[in-house]
mmCIF file of N, CA, C and O in Angstrom:
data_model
loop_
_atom_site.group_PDB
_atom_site.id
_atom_site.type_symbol
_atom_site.label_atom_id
_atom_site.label_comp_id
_atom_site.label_asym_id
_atom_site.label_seq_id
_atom_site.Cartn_x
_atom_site.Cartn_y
_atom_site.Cartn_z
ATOM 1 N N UNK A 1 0.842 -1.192 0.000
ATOM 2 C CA UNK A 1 0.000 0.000 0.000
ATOM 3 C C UNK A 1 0.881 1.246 0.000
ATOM 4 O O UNK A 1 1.964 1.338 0.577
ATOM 5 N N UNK A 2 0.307 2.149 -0.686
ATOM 6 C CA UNK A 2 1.111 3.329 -0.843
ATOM 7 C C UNK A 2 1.498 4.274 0.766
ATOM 8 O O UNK A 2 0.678 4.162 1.677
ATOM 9 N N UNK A 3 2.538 5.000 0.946
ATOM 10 C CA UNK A 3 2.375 5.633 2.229
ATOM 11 C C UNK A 3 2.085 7.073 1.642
ATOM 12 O O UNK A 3 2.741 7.480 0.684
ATOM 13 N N UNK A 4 0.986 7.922 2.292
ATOM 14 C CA UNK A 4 0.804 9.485 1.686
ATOM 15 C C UNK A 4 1.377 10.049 2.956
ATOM 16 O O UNK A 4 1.456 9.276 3.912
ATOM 17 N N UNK A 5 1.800 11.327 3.104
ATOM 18 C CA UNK A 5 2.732 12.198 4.085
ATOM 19 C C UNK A 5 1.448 13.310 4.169
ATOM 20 O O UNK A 5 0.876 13.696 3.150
ATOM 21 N N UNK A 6 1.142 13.688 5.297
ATOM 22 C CA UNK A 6 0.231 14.417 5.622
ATOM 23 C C UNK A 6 1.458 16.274 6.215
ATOM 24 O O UNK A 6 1.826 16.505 7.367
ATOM 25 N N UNK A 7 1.584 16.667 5.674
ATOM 26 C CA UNK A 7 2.569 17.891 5.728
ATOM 27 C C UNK A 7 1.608 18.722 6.781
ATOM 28 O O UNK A 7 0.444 18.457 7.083
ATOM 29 N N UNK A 8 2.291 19.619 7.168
ATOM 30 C CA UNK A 8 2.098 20.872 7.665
ATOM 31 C C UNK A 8 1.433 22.070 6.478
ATOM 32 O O UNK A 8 1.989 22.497 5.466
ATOM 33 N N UNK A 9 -0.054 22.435 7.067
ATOM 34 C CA UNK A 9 -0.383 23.678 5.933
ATOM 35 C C UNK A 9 0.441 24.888 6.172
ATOM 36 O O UNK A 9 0.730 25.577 5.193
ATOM 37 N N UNK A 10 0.926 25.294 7.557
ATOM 38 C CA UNK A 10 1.301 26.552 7.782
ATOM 39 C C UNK A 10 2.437 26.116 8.720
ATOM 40 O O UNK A 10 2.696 24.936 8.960
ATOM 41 N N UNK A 11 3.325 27.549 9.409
ATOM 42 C CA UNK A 11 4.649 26.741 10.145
ATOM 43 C C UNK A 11 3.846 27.562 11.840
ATOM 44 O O UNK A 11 2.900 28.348 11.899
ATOM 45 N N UNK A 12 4.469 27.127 12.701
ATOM 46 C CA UNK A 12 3.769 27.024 13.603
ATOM 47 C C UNK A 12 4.874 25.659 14.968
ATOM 48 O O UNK A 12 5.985 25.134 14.899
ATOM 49 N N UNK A 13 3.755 25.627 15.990
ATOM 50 C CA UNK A 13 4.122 24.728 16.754
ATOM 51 C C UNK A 13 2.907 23.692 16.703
ATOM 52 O O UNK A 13 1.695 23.881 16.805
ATOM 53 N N UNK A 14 3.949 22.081 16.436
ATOM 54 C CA UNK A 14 2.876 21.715 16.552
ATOM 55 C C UNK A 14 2.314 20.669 17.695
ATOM 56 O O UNK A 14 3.143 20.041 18.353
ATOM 57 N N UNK A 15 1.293 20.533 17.865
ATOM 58 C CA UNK A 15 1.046 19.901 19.274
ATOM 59 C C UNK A 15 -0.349 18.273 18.474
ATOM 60 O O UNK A 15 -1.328 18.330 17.730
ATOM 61 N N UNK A 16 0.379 17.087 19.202
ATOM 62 C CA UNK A 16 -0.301 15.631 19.361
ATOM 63 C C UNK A 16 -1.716 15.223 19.932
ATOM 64 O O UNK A 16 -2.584 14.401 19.637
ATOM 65 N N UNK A 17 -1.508 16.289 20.982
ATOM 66 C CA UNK A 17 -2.735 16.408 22.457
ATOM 67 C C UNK A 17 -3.711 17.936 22.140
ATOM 68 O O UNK A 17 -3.341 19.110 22.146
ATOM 69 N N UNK A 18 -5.101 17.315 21.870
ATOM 70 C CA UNK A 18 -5.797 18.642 22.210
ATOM 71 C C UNK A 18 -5.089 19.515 23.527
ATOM 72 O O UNK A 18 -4.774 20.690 23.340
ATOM 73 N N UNK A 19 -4.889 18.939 24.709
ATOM 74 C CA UNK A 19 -4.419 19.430 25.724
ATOM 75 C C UNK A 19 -3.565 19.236 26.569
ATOM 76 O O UNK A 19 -3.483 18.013 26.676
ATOM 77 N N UNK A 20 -2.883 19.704 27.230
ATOM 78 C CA UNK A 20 -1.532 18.920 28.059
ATOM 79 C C UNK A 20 -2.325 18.285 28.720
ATOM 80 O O UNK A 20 -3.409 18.790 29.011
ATOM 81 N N UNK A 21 -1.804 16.352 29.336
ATOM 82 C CA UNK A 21 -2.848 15.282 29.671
ATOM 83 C C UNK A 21 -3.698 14.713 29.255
ATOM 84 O O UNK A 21 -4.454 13.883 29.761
ATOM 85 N N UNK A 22 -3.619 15.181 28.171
ATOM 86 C CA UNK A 22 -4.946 14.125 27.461
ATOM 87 C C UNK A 22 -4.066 13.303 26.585
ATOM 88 O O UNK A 22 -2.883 13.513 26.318
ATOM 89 N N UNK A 23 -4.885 12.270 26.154
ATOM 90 C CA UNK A 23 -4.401 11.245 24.975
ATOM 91 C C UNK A 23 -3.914 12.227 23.400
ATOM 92 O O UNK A 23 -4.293 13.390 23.264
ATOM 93 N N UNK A 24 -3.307 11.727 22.656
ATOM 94 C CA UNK A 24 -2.940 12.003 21.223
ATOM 95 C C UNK A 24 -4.124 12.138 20.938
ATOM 96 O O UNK A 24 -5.061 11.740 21.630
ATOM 97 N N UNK A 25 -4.227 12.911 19.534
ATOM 98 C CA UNK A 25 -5.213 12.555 18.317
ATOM 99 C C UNK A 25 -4.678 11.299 17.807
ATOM 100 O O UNK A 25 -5.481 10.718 17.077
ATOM 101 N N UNK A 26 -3.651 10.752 17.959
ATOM 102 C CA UNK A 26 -3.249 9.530 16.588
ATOM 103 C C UNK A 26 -2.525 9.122 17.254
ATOM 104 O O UNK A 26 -1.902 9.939 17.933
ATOM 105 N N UNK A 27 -2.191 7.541 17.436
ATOM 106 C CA UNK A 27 -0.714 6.905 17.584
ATOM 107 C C UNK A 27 -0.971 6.475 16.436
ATOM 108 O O UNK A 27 -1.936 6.600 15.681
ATOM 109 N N UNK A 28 0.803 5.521 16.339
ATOM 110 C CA UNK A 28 0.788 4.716 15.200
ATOM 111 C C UNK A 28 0.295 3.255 15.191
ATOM 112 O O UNK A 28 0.666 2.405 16.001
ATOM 113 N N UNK A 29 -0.748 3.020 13.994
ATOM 114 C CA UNK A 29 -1.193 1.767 14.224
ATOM 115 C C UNK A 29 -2.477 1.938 13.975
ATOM 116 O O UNK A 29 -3.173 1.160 13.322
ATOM 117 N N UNK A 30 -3.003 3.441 14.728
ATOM 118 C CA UNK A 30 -4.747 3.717 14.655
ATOM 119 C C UNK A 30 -5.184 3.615 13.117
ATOM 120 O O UNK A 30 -4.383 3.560 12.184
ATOM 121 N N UNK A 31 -6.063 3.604 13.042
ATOM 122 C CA UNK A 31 -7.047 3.725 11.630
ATOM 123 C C UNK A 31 -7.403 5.128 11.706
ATOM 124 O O UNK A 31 -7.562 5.750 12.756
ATOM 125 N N UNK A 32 -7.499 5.508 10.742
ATOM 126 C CA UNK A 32 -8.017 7.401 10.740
ATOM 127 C C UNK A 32 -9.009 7.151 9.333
ATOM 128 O O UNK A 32 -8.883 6.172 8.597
ATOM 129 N N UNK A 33 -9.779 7.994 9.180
ATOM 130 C CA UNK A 33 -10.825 8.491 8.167
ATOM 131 C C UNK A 33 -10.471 9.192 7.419
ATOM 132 O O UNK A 33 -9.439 9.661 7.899
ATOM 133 N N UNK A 34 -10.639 9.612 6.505
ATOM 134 C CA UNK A 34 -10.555 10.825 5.724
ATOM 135 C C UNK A 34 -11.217 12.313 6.469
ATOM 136 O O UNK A 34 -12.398 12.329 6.817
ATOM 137 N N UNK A 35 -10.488 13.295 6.623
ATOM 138 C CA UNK A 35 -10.831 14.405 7.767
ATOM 139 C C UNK A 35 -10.653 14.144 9.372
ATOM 140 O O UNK A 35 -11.334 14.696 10.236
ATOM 141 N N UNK A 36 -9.818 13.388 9.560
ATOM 142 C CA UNK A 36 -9.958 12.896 11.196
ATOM 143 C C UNK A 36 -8.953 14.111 11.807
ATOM 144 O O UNK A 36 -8.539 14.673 10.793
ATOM 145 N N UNK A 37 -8.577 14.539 12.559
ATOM 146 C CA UNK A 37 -7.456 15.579 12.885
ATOM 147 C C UNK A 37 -6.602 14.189 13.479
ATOM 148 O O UNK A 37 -6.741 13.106 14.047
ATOM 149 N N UNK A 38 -5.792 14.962 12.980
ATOM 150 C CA UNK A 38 -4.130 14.034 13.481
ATOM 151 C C UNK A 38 -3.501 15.246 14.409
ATOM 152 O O UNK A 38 -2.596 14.847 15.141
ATOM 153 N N UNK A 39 -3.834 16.755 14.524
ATOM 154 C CA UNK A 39 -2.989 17.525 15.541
ATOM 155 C C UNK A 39 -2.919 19.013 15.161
ATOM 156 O O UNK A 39 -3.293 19.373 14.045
ATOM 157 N N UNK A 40 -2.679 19.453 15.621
ATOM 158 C CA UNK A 40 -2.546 20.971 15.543
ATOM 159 C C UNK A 40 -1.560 22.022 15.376
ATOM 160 O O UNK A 40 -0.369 21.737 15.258
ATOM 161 N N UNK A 41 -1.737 22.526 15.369
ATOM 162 C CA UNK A 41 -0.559 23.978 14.674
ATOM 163 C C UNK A 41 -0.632 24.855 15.261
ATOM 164 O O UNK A 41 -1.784 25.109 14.908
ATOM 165 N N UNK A 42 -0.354 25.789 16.053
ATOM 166 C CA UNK A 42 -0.103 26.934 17.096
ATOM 167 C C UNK A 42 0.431 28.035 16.326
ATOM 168 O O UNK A 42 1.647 27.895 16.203
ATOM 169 N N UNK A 43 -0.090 29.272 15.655
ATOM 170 C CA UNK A 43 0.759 30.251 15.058
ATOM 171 C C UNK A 43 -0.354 31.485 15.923
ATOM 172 O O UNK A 43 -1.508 31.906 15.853
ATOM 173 N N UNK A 44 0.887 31.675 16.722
ATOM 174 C CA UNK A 44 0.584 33.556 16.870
ATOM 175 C C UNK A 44 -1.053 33.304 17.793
ATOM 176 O O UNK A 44 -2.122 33.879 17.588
ATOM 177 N N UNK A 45 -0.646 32.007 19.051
ATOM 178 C CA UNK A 45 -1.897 31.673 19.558
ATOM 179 C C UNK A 45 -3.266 31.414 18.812
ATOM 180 O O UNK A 45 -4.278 31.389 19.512
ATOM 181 N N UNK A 46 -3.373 31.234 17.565
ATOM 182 C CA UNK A 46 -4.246 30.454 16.804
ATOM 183 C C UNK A 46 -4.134 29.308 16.943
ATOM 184 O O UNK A 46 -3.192 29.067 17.698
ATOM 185 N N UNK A 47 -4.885 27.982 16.407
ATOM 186 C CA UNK A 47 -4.987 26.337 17.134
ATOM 187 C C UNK A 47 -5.704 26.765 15.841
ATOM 188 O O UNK A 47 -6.542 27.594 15.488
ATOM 189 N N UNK A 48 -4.690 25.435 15.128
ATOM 190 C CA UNK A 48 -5.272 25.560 13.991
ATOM 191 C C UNK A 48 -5.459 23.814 13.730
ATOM 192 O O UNK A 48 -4.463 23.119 13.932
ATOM 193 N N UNK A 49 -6.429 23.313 13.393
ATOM 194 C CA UNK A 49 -6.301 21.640 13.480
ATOM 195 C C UNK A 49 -6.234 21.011 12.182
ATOM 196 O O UNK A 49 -6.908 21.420 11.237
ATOM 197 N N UNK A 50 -5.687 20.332 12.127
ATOM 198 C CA UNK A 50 -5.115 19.513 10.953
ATOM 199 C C UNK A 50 -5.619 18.291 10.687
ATOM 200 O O UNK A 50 -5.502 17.371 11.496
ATOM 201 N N UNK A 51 -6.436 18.111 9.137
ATOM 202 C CA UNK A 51 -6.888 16.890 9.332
ATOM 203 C C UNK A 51 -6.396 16.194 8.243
ATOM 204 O O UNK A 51 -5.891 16.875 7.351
ATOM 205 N N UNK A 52 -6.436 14.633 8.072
ATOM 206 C CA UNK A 52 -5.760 13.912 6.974
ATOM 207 C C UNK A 52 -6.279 13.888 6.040
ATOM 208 O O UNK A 52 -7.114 13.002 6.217
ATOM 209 N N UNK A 53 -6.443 14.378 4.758
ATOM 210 C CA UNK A 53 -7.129 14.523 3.568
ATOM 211 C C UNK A 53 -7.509 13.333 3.141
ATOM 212 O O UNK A 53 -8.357 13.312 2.249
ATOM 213 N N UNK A 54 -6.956 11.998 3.692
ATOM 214 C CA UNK A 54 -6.958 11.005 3.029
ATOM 215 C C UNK A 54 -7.290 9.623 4.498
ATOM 216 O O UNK A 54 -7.082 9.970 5.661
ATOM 217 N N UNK A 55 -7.752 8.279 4.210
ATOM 218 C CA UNK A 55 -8.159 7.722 5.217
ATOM 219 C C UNK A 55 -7.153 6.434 4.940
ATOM 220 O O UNK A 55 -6.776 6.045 3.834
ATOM 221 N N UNK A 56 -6.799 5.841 6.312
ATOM 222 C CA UNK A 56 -5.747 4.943 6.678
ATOM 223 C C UNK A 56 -5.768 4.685 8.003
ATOM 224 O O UNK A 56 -6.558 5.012 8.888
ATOM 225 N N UNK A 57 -4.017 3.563 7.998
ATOM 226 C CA UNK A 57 -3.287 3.472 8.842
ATOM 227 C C UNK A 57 -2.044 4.413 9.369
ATOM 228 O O UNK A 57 -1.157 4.692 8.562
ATOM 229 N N UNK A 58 -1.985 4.831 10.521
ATOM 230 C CA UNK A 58 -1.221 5.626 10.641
ATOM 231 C C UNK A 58 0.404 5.308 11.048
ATOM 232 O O UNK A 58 0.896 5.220 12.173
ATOM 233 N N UNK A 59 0.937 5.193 9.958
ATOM 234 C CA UNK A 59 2.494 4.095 9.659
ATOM 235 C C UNK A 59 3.344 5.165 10.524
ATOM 236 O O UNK A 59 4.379 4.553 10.790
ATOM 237 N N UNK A 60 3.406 6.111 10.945
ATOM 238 C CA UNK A 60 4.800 7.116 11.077
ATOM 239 C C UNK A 60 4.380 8.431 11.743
ATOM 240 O O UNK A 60 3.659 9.181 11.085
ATOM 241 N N UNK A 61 4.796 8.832 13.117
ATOM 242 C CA UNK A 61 4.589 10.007 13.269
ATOM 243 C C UNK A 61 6.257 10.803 13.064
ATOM 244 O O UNK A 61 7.280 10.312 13.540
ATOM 245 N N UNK A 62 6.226 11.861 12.408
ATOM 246 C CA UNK A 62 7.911 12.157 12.248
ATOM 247 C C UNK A 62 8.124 13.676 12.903
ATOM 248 O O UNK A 62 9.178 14.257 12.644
ATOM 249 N N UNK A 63 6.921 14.457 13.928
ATOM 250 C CA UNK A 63 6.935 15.521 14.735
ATOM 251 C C UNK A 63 6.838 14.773 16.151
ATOM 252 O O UNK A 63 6.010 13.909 16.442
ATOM 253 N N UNK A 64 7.907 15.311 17.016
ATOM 254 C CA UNK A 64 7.202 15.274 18.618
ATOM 255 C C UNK A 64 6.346 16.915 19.081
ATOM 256 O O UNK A 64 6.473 18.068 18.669
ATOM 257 N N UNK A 65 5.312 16.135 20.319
ATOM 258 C CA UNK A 65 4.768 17.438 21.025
ATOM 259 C C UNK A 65 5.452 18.072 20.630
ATOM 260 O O UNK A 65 6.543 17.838 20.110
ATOM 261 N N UNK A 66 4.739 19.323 20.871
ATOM 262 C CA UNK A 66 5.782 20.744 20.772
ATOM 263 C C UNK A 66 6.496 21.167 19.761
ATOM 264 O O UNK A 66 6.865 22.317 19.525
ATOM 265 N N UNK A 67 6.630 20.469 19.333
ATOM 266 C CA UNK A 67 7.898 20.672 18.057
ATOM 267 C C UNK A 67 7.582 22.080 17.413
ATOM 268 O O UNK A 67 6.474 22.580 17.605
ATOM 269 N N UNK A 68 8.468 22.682 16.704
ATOM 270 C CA UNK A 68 8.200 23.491 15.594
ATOM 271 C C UNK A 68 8.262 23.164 14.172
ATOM 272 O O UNK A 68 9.316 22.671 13.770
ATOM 273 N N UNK A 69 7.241 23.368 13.287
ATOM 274 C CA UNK A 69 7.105 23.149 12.351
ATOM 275 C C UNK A 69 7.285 23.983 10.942
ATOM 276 O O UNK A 69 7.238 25.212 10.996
ATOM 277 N N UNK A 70 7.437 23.491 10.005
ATOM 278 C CA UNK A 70 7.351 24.952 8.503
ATOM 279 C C UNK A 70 6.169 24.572 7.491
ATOM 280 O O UNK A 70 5.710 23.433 7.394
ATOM 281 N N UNK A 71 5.910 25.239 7.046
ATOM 282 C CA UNK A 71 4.822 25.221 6.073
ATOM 283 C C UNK A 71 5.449 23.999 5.280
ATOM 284 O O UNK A 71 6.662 23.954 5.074
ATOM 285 N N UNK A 72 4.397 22.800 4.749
ATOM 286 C CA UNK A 72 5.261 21.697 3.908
ATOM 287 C C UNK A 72 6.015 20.458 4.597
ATOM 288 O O UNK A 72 6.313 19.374 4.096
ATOM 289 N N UNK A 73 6.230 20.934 5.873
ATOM 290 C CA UNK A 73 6.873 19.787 6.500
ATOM 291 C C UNK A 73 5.929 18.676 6.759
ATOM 292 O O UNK A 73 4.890 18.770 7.411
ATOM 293 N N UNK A 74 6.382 17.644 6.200
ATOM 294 C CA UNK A 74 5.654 16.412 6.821
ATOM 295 C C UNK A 74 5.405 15.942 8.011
ATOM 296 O O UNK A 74 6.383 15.529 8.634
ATOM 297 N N UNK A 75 4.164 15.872 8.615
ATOM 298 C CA UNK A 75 3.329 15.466 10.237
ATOM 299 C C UNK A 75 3.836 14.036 10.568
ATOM 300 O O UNK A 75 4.621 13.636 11.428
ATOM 301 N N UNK A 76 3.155 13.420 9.639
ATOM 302 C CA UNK A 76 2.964 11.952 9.675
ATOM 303 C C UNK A 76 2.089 10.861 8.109
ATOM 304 O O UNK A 76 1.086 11.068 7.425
ATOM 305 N N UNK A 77 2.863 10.031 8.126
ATOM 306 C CA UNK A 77 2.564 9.121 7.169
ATOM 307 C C UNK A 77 1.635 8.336 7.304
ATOM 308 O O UNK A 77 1.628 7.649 8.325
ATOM 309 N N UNK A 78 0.587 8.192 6.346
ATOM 310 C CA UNK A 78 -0.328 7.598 6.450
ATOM 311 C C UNK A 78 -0.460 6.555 5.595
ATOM 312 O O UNK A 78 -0.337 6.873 4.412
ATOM 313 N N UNK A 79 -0.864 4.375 6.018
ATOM 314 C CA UNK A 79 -0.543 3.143 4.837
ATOM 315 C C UNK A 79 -1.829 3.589 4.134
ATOM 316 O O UNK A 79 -2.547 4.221 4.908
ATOM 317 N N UNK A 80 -2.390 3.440 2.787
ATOM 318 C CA UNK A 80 -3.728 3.406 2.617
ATOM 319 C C UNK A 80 -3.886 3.529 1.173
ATOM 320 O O UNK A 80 -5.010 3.532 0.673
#
């Protein structure tokens, strides 16, 4: 099965957890839908949520919490 790369729309910080303590949107392994949010983007205190254009397995996360991100950078890989 093909792997698609779900990128970053904008650069930002990006965050796994709606909230500090809560579970991920995604580990690897989950099944996702087409539109599911896999995580969010933080620019300039905006929460901007990110969803997978496409529906799968979720093969690869390649951001930790927090991280900073750039417009284009790849989130996470999706089998499907």
């Amino acid at each position: 099965m093909p792997l698609h790369e779900i990128p970053s729309p904008l650069p930002g910080t990006f965050y796994r957890r709606p909230s500090p303590g809560e579970a991920p949107f995604v580990e690897p392994g989950a099944t996702v839908a087409a539109g599911a949010v896999i995580g969010i983007v933080e620019v300039m205190k905006q929460f901007n949520q990110i969803e997978t254009p496409t529906g799968g397995v979720v093969a690869e996360i390649l951001v930790e919490d927090g991280d900073p991100v750039e417009a284009g950078q790849p989130l996470l890989r999706i089998e499907g």
